[in-house]
Amino acid sequence: MLHKFNKRYLAVNLDPVLACNLRCKMCYFTDADYLKTLKGQFKDPDLDLVAKSIFSRALKLQIGCGTEPTLYKNLERIVALGKQYKVPYISITTNANLLTEEKIEALLKAGLNEFTISLHGVTKESYEGFMKKANYEKFHSVFNTFKELKKKYDFKVRINYTFNKDNFYELREFFDHFDAKCFDILQIRPIQKIGNTEYNDFDISSLANDYPGLIQSIRETCATNNIILMAPNTIIKLNSENQSSFIFDYTFCYISPKKFWKDGFNWREESFNDYSKKIGWSKELLANVFRSKKTMKSLSNKLNYEIEFT
């Protein structure tokens, strides 16, 4: 219905540049062969065409999906284009190592709603070990800047912590290292296989017994500090069927210098509406309503979170 009545329902995920300044061990940027395929960035005139073709249908604009957006020199212009097309919520996912107070404030003035910060270790040793080429002190200076700018601007900071069996238990010390006044959302995610990564131990079954207790402790601290916690209640059934995951395939729109939503979409010359009509997108969305459970089981599974509001 949202599609038919020309309403917003897309999660537009935009990688403006195919590069990264770090080499995180749990990321495919540690795969030398894969790196050879990651080249390119959007030119300014193309950004206008990207925005024109699809931003009017975006419920959210996520800048930075699989690469590092702060390597793009004109990042605030993307945010401004999002606001020009009245996208309700604009977020940037970044490792934060290239952010400065000047860059952060420029993004906020352009209309950014949220910074999502990737984190793979609580302590300096773990952080710099898992996020190679990163600087722990620089990382914390960014959070101090967030704390100060929160006095002037209304924006959210989300920490996205990916854990494995080697960095999980240091979560007990999380609030000893990170000031609760610097961020608003803590998202805790188990490691997932996303390619040929340097770190490749994906078995976290040994954490199952300790996970609930540790998360409960974090939950209590988050509640005390008015922080939203996003974390699975258990890691025992992470691979179980998720009957809502099929929605992802119809709302997620990935854009990069090499890909624009679906193959065959000539985004420089046609709009999302034009191409949708050409491929019969309305009919496919309608057919989705009648999918069976058997069909849903064959679709990509996405992780469900329990969200604790305070």
Short mmCIF file of C-alpha atoms in Angstrom, two decimals:
data_model
loop_
_atom_site.label_atom_id
_atom_site.label_comp_id
_atom_site.label_asym_id
_atom_site.label_seq_id
_atom_site.Cartn_x
_atom_site.Cartn_y
_atom_site.Cartn_z
CA MET A 1 0.00 0.00 0.00
CA LEU A 2 2.86 2.36 0.80
CA HIS A 3 4.36 1.66 -2.60
CA LYS A 4 1.06 2.01 -4.44
CA PHE A 5 0.24 5.36 -2.83
CA ASN A 6 3.74 6.76 -3.44
CA LYS A 7 4.68 6.84 0.24
CA ARG A 8 8.07 6.34 1.86
CA TYR A 9 9.06 2.81 2.83
CA LEU A 10 12.63 2.26 1.59
CA ALA A 11 15.75 1.95 3.70
CA VAL A 12 18.27 3.49 1.32
CA ASN A 13 21.80 2.34 2.17
CA LEU A 14 24.40 4.39 0.32
CA ASP A 15 28.13 3.74 0.05
CA PRO A 16 29.49 6.90 -1.62
CA VAL A 17 33.04 5.55 -1.84
CA LEU A 18 34.30 1.96 -2.03
CA ALA A 19 37.21 2.15 0.39
CA CYS A 20 38.12 1.99 4.07
CA ASN A 21 40.91 3.47 6.19
CA LEU A 22 41.01 0.49 8.59
CA ARG A 23 41.53 -3.24 8.23
CA CYS A 24 39.24 -4.74 10.87
CA LYS A 25 39.82 -8.45 11.42
CA MET A 26 36.10 -9.30 11.27
CA CYS A 27 35.60 -7.39 8.01
CA TYR A 28 36.09 -8.38 4.38
CA PHE A 29 38.54 -5.50 3.98
CA THR A 30 41.14 -7.98 5.26
CA ASP A 31 40.58 -10.07 2.13
CA ALA A 32 43.22 -8.94 -0.39
CA ASP A 33 41.37 -10.45 -3.34
CA TYR A 34 38.10 -8.76 -2.42
CA LEU A 35 39.85 -5.41 -2.00
CA LYS A 36 40.80 -5.49 -5.67
CA THR A 37 37.10 -5.33 -6.58
CA LEU A 38 36.37 -2.29 -4.40
CA LYS A 39 37.08 0.81 -6.42
CA GLY A 40 35.11 3.92 -7.28
CA GLN A 41 33.23 6.85 -5.79
CA PHE A 42 30.29 9.02 -6.76
CA LYS A 43 30.94 12.28 -8.57
CA ASP A 44 29.00 15.36 -7.50
CA PRO A 45 26.66 15.43 -10.53
CA ASP A 46 25.79 11.78 -9.94
CA LEU A 47 24.79 12.50 -6.35
CA ASP A 48 22.08 14.84 -7.64
CA LEU A 49 20.77 12.08 -9.90
CA VAL A 50 20.85 9.51 -7.08
CA ALA A 51 18.84 11.82 -4.86
CA LYS A 52 16.39 12.68 -7.63
CA SER A 53 15.76 9.06 -8.55
CA ILE A 54 15.03 7.59 -5.12
CA PHE A 55 15.31 9.88 -2.06
CA SER A 56 11.63 10.84 -2.25
CA ARG A 57 10.75 7.20 -1.39
CA ALA A 58 13.29 6.85 1.43
CA LEU A 59 12.03 6.47 4.98
CA LYS A 60 15.65 6.36 6.13
CA LEU A 61 18.97 7.22 4.48
CA GLN A 62 21.90 5.21 5.83
CA ILE A 63 25.23 6.58 4.61
CA GLY A 64 27.89 3.91 4.97
CA CYS A 65 26.83 0.30 4.67
CA GLY A 66 29.89 -1.80 3.85
CA THR A 67 32.63 0.82 3.45
CA GLU A 68 33.89 3.94 5.26
CA PRO A 69 31.89 7.05 4.25
CA THR A 70 34.18 9.60 5.93
CA LEU A 71 36.69 8.98 3.14
CA TYR A 72 34.25 10.79 0.85
CA LYS A 73 35.22 14.46 0.73
CA ASN A 74 31.76 15.93 0.24
CA LEU A 75 29.89 13.88 2.81
CA GLU A 76 27.80 16.71 4.24
CA ARG A 77 26.39 17.35 0.76
CA ILE A 78 24.80 13.90 0.76
CA VAL A 79 23.17 14.71 4.09
CA ALA A 80 21.96 18.06 2.74
CA LEU A 81 20.48 16.33 -0.32
CA GLY A 82 18.64 13.94 1.99
CA LYS A 83 17.13 16.86 3.85
CA GLN A 84 16.31 18.61 0.58
CA TYR A 85 14.19 15.58 -0.35
CA LYS A 86 12.72 15.50 3.16
CA VAL A 87 14.11 12.10 4.18
CA PRO A 88 12.86 11.74 7.78
CA TYR A 89 15.96 10.14 9.26
CA ILE A 90 19.59 10.26 8.11
CA SER A 91 22.35 8.22 9.72
CA ILE A 92 26.05 7.65 9.07
CA THR A 93 27.86 4.42 9.96
CA THR A 94 31.56 5.01 10.53
CA ASN A 95 34.60 3.79 12.45
CA ALA A 96 35.00 7.44 13.56
CA ASN A 97 38.77 7.56 13.18
CA LEU A 98 38.65 10.30 10.51
CA LEU A 99 36.06 12.44 12.28
CA THR A 100 37.04 15.82 13.71
CA GLU A 101 34.95 18.35 15.59
CA GLU A 102 34.75 20.47 12.43
CA LYS A 103 33.53 17.54 10.30
CA ILE A 104 31.04 16.38 12.93
CA GLU A 105 29.55 19.84 13.28
CA ALA A 106 29.34 20.28 9.49
CA LEU A 107 27.35 17.04 9.23
CA LEU A 108 25.03 18.10 12.05
CA LYS A 109 24.43 21.50 10.45
CA ALA A 110 23.58 19.73 7.20
CA GLY A 111 20.86 17.82 9.06
CA LEU A 112 22.37 14.51 10.20
CA ASN A 113 20.22 12.69 12.78
CA GLU A 114 22.52 9.90 13.92
CA PHE A 115 26.10 8.64 14.06
CA THR A 116 26.42 4.85 14.22
CA ILE A 117 29.91 3.99 15.43
CA SER A 118 31.51 0.60 14.80
CA LEU A 119 33.36 -0.88 17.77
CA HIS A 120 35.10 -4.25 18.12
CA GLY A 121 36.86 -3.93 21.45
CA VAL A 122 36.43 -2.17 24.80
CA THR A 123 40.06 -1.92 25.89
CA LYS A 124 42.86 -0.28 23.92
CA GLU A 125 44.59 -3.61 23.30
CA SER A 126 41.47 -5.31 22.02
CA TYR A 127 40.21 -2.31 20.05
CA GLU A 128 43.45 -1.71 18.17
CA GLY A 129 43.98 -5.45 17.80
CA PHE A 130 40.64 -6.10 16.11
CA MET A 131 40.42 -2.75 14.30
CA LYS A 132 43.85 -2.60 12.71
CA LYS A 133 45.16 0.90 11.86
CA ALA A 134 42.69 2.44 14.34
CA ASN A 135 43.73 4.70 17.23
CA TYR A 136 42.06 4.22 20.61
CA GLU A 137 42.80 7.74 21.88
CA LYS A 138 41.50 9.30 18.68
CA PHE A 139 38.36 7.19 18.96
CA HIS A 140 37.67 8.42 22.48
CA SER A 141 38.33 12.05 21.49
CA VAL A 142 35.45 11.75 19.02
CA PHE A 143 33.13 10.63 21.81
CA ASN A 144 34.23 13.58 23.94
CA THR A 145 33.30 15.80 20.99
CA PHE A 146 29.90 14.13 20.77
CA LYS A 147 29.35 14.87 24.45
CA GLU A 148 30.08 18.58 23.97
CA LEU A 149 28.09 18.97 20.76
CA LYS A 150 25.06 17.33 22.35
CA LYS A 151 24.73 20.56 24.30
CA LYS A 152 24.10 22.44 21.02
CA TYR A 153 22.54 19.91 18.62
CA ASP A 154 19.80 17.30 18.76
CA PHE A 155 21.29 14.04 17.41
CA LYS A 156 21.80 10.42 18.39
CA VAL A 157 24.96 8.39 18.81
CA ARG A 158 24.74 4.64 18.46
CA ILE A 159 27.56 2.26 19.33
CA ASN A 160 27.50 -0.92 17.26
CA TYR A 161 29.55 -3.52 19.15
CA THR A 162 30.30 -6.76 17.29
CA PHE A 163 31.37 -9.49 19.65
CA ASN A 164 33.10 -12.84 19.34
CA LYS A 165 34.35 -15.22 22.02
CA ASP A 166 37.59 -13.22 22.32
CA ASN A 167 36.10 -9.77 22.98
CA PHE A 168 32.82 -10.69 24.65
CA TYR A 169 33.79 -10.71 28.31
CA GLU A 170 35.35 -7.26 28.24
CA LEU A 171 31.80 -5.94 27.82
CA ARG A 172 31.71 -6.21 31.62
CA GLU A 173 34.03 -3.18 31.65
CA PHE A 174 32.19 -1.25 28.97
CA PHE A 175 31.00 1.63 31.14
CA ASP A 176 34.40 1.90 32.79
CA HIS A 177 35.77 2.99 29.43
CA PHE A 178 32.83 4.76 27.77
CA ASP A 179 30.99 7.71 29.30
CA ALA A 180 27.25 7.06 29.22
CA LYS A 181 26.65 10.75 28.45
CA CYS A 182 28.41 10.38 25.07
CA PHE A 183 25.94 8.03 23.40
CA ASP A 184 22.25 7.12 23.28
CA ILE A 185 22.00 3.59 21.86
CA LEU A 186 24.10 0.49 22.48
CA GLN A 187 23.70 -2.24 19.87
CA ILE A 188 25.36 -5.56 20.67
CA ARG A 189 25.73 -7.93 17.73
CA PRO A 190 27.20 -11.44 17.51
CA ILE A 191 29.84 -12.06 14.87
CA GLN A 192 28.54 -13.20 11.50
CA LYS A 193 30.37 -14.51 8.48
CA ILE A 194 30.47 -11.69 5.93
CA GLY A 195 33.25 -12.92 3.70
CA ASN A 196 36.81 -14.18 3.77
CA THR A 197 37.88 -12.34 6.92
CA GLU A 198 41.12 -12.50 8.88
CA TYR A 199 39.27 -13.45 12.06
CA ASN A 200 37.23 -16.53 11.22
CA ASP A 201 36.16 -18.15 14.49
CA PHE A 202 32.37 -17.85 14.24
CA ASP A 203 31.52 -20.37 16.96
CA ILE A 204 30.17 -18.48 19.99
CA SER A 205 28.35 -21.44 21.55
CA SER A 206 30.73 -21.38 24.54
CA LEU A 207 29.26 -17.98 25.52
CA ALA A 208 25.66 -19.20 25.73
CA ASN A 209 25.55 -19.74 29.50
CA ASP A 210 27.25 -16.47 30.43
CA TYR A 211 25.52 -14.30 27.85
CA PRO A 212 22.18 -13.66 29.67
CA GLY A 213 23.83 -12.58 32.91
CA LEU A 214 26.30 -10.24 31.27
CA ILE A 215 23.63 -8.68 29.09
CA GLN A 216 21.37 -8.23 32.13
CA SER A 217 24.12 -6.26 33.86
CA ILE A 218 24.53 -4.03 30.81
CA ARG A 219 20.74 -3.69 30.55
CA GLU A 220 20.55 -2.34 34.10
CA THR A 221 23.31 0.20 33.52
CA CYS A 222 21.70 1.32 30.28
CA ALA A 223 18.37 1.80 32.02
CA THR A 224 20.01 3.91 34.71
CA ASN A 225 21.56 6.16 32.06
CA ASN A 226 18.56 6.36 29.68
CA ILE A 227 20.39 4.43 26.98
CA ILE A 228 18.47 2.21 24.56
CA LEU A 229 19.92 -1.31 24.48
CA MET A 230 19.56 -3.41 21.34
CA ALA A 231 20.68 -6.99 21.90
CA PRO A 232 19.36 -10.52 21.39
CA ASN A 233 17.96 -12.00 24.61
CA THR A 234 19.82 -15.22 23.90
CA ILE A 235 22.44 -16.49 21.47
CA ILE A 236 21.18 -20.08 21.56
CA LYS A 237 18.65 -19.68 18.73
CA LEU A 238 20.34 -17.11 16.53
CA ASN A 239 20.08 -19.40 13.52
CA SER A 240 16.42 -20.18 14.02
CA GLU A 241 13.70 -19.11 11.59
CA ASN A 242 12.89 -15.42 11.53
CA GLN A 243 9.48 -15.09 9.89
CA SER A 244 9.75 -11.32 9.48
CA SER A 245 13.05 -11.35 7.61
CA PHE A 246 11.35 -11.44 4.21
CA ILE A 247 10.44 -7.76 4.66
CA PHE A 248 14.13 -6.88 4.33
CA ASP A 249 14.23 -7.98 0.70
CA TYR A 250 11.51 -5.47 -0.21
CA THR A 251 12.55 -2.44 1.80
CA PHE A 252 16.35 -2.58 1.64
CA CYS A 253 17.84 -0.56 -1.22
CA TYR A 254 21.63 -0.67 -1.61
CA ILE A 255 23.43 1.97 -3.66
CA SER A 256 27.13 2.26 -4.47
CA PRO A 257 29.27 3.39 -7.42
CA LYS A 258 28.93 -0.18 -8.72
CA LYS A 259 25.33 -1.07 -7.86
CA PHE A 260 21.97 0.68 -7.69
CA TRP A 261 19.15 -1.37 -6.13
CA LYS A 262 18.37 -3.90 -8.90
CA ASP A 263 20.32 -4.77 -12.03
CA GLY A 264 18.94 -2.95 -15.04
CA PHE A 265 17.88 0.19 -13.17
CA ASN A 266 19.16 3.08 -15.28
CA TRP A 267 19.08 5.55 -12.40
CA ARG A 268 20.68 8.37 -14.37
CA GLU A 269 17.70 8.49 -16.71
CA GLU A 270 14.74 6.96 -14.84
CA SER A 271 13.22 7.27 -11.40
CA PHE A 272 12.47 4.59 -8.85
CA ASN A 273 8.79 4.90 -9.76
CA ASP A 274 9.50 4.53 -13.49
CA TYR A 275 11.66 1.45 -13.06
CA SER A 276 9.27 -0.10 -10.53
CA LYS A 277 6.45 0.19 -13.03
CA LYS A 278 8.61 -1.34 -15.77
CA ILE A 279 9.48 -4.45 -13.72
CA GLY A 280 6.03 -4.91 -12.19
CA TRP A 281 7.21 -4.18 -8.66
CA SER A 282 3.68 -3.61 -7.38
CA LYS A 283 2.65 -7.12 -8.43
CA GLU A 284 5.68 -8.66 -6.75
CA LEU A 285 4.98 -6.81 -3.51
CA LEU A 286 1.35 -7.91 -3.58
CA ALA A 287 2.36 -11.53 -4.24
CA ASN A 288 4.59 -11.36 -1.19
CA VAL A 289 1.52 -11.07 1.04
CA PHE A 290 0.59 -14.64 0.16
CA ARG A 291 3.99 -16.27 0.70
CA SER A 292 3.93 -19.56 2.56
CA LYS A 293 6.06 -20.36 5.61
CA LYS A 294 7.98 -22.83 3.47
CA THR A 295 8.94 -20.06 1.06
CA MET A 296 9.84 -17.71 3.89
CA LYS A 297 12.23 -20.27 5.31
CA SER A 298 14.24 -20.12 2.10
CA LEU A 299 14.78 -16.38 2.34
CA SER A 300 17.77 -14.67 3.94
CA ASN A 301 17.56 -14.66 7.71
CA LYS A 302 18.05 -11.43 9.65
CA LEU A 303 18.80 -11.05 13.32
CA ASN A 304 15.99 -9.95 15.61
CA TYR A 305 16.85 -7.67 18.54
CA GLU A 306 15.14 -7.17 21.85
CA ILE A 307 15.02 -3.40 22.32
CA GLU A 308 14.97 -2.02 25.84
CA PHE A 309 13.39 1.44 26.06
CA THR A 310 13.98 3.52 29.14
#
